[in-house]
Short mmCIF file of N, CA and C in Angstrom, two decimals:
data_model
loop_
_atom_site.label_atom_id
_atom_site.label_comp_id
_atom_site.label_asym_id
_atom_site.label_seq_id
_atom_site.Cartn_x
_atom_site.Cartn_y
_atom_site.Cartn_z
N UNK A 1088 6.52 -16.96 28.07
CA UNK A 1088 7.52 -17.51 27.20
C UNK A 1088 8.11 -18.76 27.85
N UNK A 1089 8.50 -19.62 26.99
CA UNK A 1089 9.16 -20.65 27.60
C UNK A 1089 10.46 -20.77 27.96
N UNK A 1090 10.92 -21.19 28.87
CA UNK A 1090 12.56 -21.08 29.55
C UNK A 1090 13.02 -21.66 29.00
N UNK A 1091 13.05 -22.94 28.68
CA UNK A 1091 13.72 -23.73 28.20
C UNK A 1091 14.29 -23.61 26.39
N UNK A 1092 13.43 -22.37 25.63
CA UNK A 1092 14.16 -22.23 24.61
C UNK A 1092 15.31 -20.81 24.70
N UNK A 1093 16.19 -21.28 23.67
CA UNK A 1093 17.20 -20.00 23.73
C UNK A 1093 17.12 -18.88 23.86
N UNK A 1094 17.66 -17.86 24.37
CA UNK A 1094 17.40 -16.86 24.45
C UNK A 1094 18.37 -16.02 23.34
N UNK A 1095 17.88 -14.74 22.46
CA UNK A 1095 19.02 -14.22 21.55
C UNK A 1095 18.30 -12.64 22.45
N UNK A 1096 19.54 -11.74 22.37
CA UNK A 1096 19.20 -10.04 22.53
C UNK A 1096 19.72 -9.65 21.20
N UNK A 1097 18.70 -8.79 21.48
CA UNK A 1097 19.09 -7.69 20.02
C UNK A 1097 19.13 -6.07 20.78
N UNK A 1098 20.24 -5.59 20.75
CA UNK A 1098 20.34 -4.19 21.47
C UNK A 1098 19.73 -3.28 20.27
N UNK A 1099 18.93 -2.28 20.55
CA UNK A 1099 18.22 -1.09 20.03
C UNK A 1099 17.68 -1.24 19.08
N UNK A 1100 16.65 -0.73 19.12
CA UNK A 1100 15.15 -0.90 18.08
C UNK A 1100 15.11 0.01 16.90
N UNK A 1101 16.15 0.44 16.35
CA UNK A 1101 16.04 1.24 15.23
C UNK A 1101 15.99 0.25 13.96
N UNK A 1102 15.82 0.05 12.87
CA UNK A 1102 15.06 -0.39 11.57
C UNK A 1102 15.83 -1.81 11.60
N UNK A 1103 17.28 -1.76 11.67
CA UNK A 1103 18.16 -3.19 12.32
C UNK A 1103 17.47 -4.29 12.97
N UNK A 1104 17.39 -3.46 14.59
CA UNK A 1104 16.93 -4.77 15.61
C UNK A 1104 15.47 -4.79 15.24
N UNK A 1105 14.65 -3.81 14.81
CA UNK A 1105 13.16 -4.08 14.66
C UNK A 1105 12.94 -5.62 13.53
N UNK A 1106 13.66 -5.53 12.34
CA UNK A 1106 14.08 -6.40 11.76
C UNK A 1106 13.68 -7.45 11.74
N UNK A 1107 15.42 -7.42 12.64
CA UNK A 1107 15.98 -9.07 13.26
C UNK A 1107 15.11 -9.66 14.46
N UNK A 1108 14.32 -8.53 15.35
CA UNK A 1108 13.60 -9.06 16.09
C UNK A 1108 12.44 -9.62 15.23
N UNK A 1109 11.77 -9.16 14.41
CA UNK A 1109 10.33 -9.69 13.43
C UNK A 1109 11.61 -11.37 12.83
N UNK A 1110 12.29 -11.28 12.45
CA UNK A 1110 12.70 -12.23 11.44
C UNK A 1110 12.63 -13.38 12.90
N UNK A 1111 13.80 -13.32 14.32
CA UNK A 1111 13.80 -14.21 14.60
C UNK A 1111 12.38 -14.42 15.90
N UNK A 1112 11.72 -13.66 15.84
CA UNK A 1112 10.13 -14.04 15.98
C UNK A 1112 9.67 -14.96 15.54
N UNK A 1113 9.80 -15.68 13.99
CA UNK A 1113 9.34 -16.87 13.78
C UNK A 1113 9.82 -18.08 14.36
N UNK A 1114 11.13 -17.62 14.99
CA UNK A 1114 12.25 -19.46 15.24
C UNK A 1114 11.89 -19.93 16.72
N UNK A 1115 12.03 -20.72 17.33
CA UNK A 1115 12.05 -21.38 18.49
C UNK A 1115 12.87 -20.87 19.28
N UNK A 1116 13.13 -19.49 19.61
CA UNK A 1116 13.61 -18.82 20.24
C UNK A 1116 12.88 -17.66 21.12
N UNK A 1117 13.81 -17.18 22.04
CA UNK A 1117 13.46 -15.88 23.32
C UNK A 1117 13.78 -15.15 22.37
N UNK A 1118 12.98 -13.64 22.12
CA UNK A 1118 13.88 -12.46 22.00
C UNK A 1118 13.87 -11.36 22.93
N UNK A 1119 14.40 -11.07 23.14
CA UNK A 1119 14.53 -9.83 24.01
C UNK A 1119 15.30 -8.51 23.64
N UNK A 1120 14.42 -7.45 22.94
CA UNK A 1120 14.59 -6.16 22.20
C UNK A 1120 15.12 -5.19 23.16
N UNK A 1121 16.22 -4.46 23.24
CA UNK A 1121 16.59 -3.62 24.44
C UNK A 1121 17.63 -2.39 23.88
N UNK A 1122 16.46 -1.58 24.04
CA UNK A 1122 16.81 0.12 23.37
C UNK A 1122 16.09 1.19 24.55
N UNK A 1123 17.02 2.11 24.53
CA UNK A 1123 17.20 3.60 25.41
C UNK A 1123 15.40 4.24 25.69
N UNK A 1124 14.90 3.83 24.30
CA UNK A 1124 13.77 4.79 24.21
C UNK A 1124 12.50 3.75 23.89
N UNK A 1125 11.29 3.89 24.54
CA UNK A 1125 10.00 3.34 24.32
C UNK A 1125 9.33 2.90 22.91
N UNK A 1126 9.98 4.14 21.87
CA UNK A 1126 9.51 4.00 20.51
C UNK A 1126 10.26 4.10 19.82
N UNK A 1127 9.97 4.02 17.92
CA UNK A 1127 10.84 4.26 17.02
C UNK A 1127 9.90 5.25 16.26
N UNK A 1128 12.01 6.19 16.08
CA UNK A 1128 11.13 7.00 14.99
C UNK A 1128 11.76 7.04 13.60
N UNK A 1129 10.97 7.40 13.22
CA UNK A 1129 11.62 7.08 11.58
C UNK A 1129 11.39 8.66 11.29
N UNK A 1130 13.23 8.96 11.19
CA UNK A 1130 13.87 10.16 10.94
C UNK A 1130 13.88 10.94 9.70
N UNK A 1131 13.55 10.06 8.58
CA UNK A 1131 14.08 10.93 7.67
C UNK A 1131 12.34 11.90 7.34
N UNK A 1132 11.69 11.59 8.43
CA UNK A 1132 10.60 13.01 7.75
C UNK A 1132 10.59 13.69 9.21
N UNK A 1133 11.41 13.77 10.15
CA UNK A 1133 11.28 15.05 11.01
C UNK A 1133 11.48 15.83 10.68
N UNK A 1134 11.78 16.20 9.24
CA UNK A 1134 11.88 18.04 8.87
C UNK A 1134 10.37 18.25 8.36
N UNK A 1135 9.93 17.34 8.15
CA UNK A 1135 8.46 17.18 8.36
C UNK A 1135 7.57 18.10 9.05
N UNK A 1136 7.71 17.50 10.32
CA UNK A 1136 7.56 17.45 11.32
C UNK A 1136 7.59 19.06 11.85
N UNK A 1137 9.03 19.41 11.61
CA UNK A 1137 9.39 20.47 12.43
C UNK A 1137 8.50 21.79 11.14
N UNK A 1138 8.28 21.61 9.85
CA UNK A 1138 7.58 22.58 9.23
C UNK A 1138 6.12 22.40 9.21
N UNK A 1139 6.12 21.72 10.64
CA UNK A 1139 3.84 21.16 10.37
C UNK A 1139 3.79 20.41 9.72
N UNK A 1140 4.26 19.90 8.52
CA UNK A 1140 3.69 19.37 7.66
C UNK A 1140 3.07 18.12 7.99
N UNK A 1141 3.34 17.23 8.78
CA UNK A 1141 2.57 16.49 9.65
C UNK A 1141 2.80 16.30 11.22
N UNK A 1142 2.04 15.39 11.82
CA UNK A 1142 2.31 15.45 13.40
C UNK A 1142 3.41 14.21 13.47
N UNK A 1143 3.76 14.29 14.76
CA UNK A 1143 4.90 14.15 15.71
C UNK A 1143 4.67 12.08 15.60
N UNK A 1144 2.98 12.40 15.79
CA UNK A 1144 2.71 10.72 15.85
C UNK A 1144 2.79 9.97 14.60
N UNK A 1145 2.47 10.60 13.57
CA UNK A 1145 2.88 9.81 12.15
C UNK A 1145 4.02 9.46 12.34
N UNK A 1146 5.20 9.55 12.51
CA UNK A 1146 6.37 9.30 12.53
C UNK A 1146 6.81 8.68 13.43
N UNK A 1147 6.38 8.32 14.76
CA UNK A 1147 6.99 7.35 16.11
C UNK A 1147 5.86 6.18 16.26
N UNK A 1148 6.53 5.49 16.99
CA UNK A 1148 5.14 4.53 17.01
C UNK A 1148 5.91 3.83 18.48
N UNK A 1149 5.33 3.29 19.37
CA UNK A 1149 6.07 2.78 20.68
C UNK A 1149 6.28 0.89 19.71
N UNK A 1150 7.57 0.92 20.39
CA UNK A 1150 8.46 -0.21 20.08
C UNK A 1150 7.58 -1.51 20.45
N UNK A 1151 6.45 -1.53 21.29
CA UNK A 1151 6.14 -2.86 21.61
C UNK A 1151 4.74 -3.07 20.76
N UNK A 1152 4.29 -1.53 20.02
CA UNK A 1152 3.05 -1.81 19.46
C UNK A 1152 3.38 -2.23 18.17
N UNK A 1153 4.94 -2.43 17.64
CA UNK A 1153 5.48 -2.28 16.47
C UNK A 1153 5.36 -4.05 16.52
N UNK A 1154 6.08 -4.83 17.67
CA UNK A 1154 6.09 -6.20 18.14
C UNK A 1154 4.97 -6.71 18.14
N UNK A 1155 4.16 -5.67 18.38
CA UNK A 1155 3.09 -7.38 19.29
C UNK A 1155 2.40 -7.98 18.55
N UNK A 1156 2.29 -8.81 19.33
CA UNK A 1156 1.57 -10.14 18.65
C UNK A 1156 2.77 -11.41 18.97
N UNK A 1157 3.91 -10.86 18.98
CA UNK A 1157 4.77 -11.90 18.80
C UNK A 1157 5.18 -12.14 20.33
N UNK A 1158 4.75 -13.68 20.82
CA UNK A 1158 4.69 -13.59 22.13
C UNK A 1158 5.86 -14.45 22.70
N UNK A 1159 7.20 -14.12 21.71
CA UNK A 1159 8.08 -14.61 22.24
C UNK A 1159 9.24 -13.23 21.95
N UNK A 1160 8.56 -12.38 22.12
CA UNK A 1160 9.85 -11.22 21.98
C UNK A 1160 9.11 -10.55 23.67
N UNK A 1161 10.05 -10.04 24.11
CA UNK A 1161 10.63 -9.16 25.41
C UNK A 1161 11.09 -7.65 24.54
N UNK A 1162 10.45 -6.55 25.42
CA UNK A 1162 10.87 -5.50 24.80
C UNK A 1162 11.60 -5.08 26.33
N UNK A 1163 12.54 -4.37 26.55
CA UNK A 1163 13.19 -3.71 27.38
C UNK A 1163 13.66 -2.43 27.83
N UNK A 1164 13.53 -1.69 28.14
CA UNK A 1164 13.87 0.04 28.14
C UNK A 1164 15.15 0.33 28.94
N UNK A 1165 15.97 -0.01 28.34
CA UNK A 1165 17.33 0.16 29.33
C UNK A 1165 18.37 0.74 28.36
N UNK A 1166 19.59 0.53 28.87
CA UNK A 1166 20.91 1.21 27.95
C UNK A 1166 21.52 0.00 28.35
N UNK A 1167 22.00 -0.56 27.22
CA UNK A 1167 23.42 -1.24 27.61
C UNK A 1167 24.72 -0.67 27.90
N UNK A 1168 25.29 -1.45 28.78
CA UNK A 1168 26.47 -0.53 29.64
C UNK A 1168 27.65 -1.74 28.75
N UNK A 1169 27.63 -2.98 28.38
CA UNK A 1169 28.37 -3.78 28.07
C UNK A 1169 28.20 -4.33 27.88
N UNK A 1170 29.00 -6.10 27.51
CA UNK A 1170 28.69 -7.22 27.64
C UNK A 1170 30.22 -7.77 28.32
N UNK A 1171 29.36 -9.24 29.09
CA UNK A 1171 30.57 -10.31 29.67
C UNK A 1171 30.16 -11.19 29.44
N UNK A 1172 31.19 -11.52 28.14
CA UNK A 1172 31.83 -12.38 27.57
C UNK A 1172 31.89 -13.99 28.18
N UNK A 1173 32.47 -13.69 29.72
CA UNK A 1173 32.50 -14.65 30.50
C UNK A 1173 31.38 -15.27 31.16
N UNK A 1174 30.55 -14.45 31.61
CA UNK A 1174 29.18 -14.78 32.13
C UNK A 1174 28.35 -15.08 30.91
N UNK A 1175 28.52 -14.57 29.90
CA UNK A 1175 27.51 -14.83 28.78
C UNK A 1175 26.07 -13.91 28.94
N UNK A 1176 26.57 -12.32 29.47
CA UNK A 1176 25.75 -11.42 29.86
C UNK A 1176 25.92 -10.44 29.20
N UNK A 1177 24.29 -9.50 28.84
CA UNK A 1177 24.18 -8.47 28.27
C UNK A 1177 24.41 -7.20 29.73
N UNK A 1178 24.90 -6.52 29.93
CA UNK A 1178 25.05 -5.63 31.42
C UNK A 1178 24.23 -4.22 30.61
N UNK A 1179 23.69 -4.29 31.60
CA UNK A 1179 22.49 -3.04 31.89
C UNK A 1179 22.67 -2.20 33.31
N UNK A 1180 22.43 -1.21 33.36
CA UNK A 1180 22.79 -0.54 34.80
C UNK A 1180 22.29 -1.28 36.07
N UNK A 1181 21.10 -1.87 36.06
CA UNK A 1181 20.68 -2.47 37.35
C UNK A 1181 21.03 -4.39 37.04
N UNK A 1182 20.96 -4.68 36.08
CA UNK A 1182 21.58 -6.00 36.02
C UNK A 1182 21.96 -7.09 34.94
N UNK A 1183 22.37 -8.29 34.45
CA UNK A 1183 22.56 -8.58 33.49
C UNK A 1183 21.89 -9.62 32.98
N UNK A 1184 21.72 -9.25 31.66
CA UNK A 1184 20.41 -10.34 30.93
C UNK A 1184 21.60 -11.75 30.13
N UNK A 1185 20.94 -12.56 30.40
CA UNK A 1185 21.94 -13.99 30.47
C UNK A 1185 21.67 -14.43 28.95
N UNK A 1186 22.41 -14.54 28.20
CA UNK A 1186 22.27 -15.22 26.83
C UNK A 1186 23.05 -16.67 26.79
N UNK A 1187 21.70 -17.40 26.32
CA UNK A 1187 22.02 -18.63 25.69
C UNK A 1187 23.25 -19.13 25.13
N UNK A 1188 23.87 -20.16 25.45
CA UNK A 1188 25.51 -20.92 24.50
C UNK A 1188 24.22 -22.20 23.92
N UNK A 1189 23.77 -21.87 22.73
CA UNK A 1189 23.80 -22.77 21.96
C UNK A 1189 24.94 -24.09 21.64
N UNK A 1190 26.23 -23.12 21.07
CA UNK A 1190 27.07 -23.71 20.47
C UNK A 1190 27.81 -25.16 21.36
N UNK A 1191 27.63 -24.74 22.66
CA UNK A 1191 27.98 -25.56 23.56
C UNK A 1191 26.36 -26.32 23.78
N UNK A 1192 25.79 -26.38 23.58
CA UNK A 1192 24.47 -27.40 24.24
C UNK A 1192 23.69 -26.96 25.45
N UNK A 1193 24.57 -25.46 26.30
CA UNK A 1193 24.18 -25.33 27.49
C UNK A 1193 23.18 -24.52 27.38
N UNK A 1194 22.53 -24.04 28.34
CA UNK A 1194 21.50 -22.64 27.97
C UNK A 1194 21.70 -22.07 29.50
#
């Protein structure tokens, strides 16, 4: 990926950030996808699931096989602990992912 374009995060990959990550996949931008768990599952047929009626894998799919292709998204497996505001950081337990100030010109 290239440094020099913006970077946007989108915290957790449920139907939201999967989304907004596909939508801003097309723009001249970083994305970087960052959710708890490897895959998504799409909930409303785990009762499905739990009566056999189908398997476990129809319903999850890992978060980066959902992405790829798009070789400006970052997938991440972490928890967000916060954000600073001041640093212009996403905080994750081991460290913080730096987001772009457009609005100011800086990156």
């Amino acid at each position: 990926m290239a440094q020099n374009k913006p970077r946007v995060v989108v915290v957790g990959a449920g139907f939201g950030g999967l989304e907004a990550a596909r939508k801003l996949a097309r723009l001249p931008v970083r994305v970087t996808l960052i959710d708890r768990k490897n895959h998504h599952t799409f909930q409303p047929l785990l009762y499905q699931v739990a009566t056999a009626g189908i398997s476990p894998g129809e319903i999850a799919a890992p978060v980066r096989w959902i992405l790829r292709g798009r070789r400006n998204v970052e997938v991440l497996l972490g928890q967000v602990t916060g954000f600073d505001l001041v640093r212009k950081t996403v905080q994750l337990p081991a460290r913080g992912i730096p987001i772009s100030d457009m609005m100011n010109g800086r990156r």
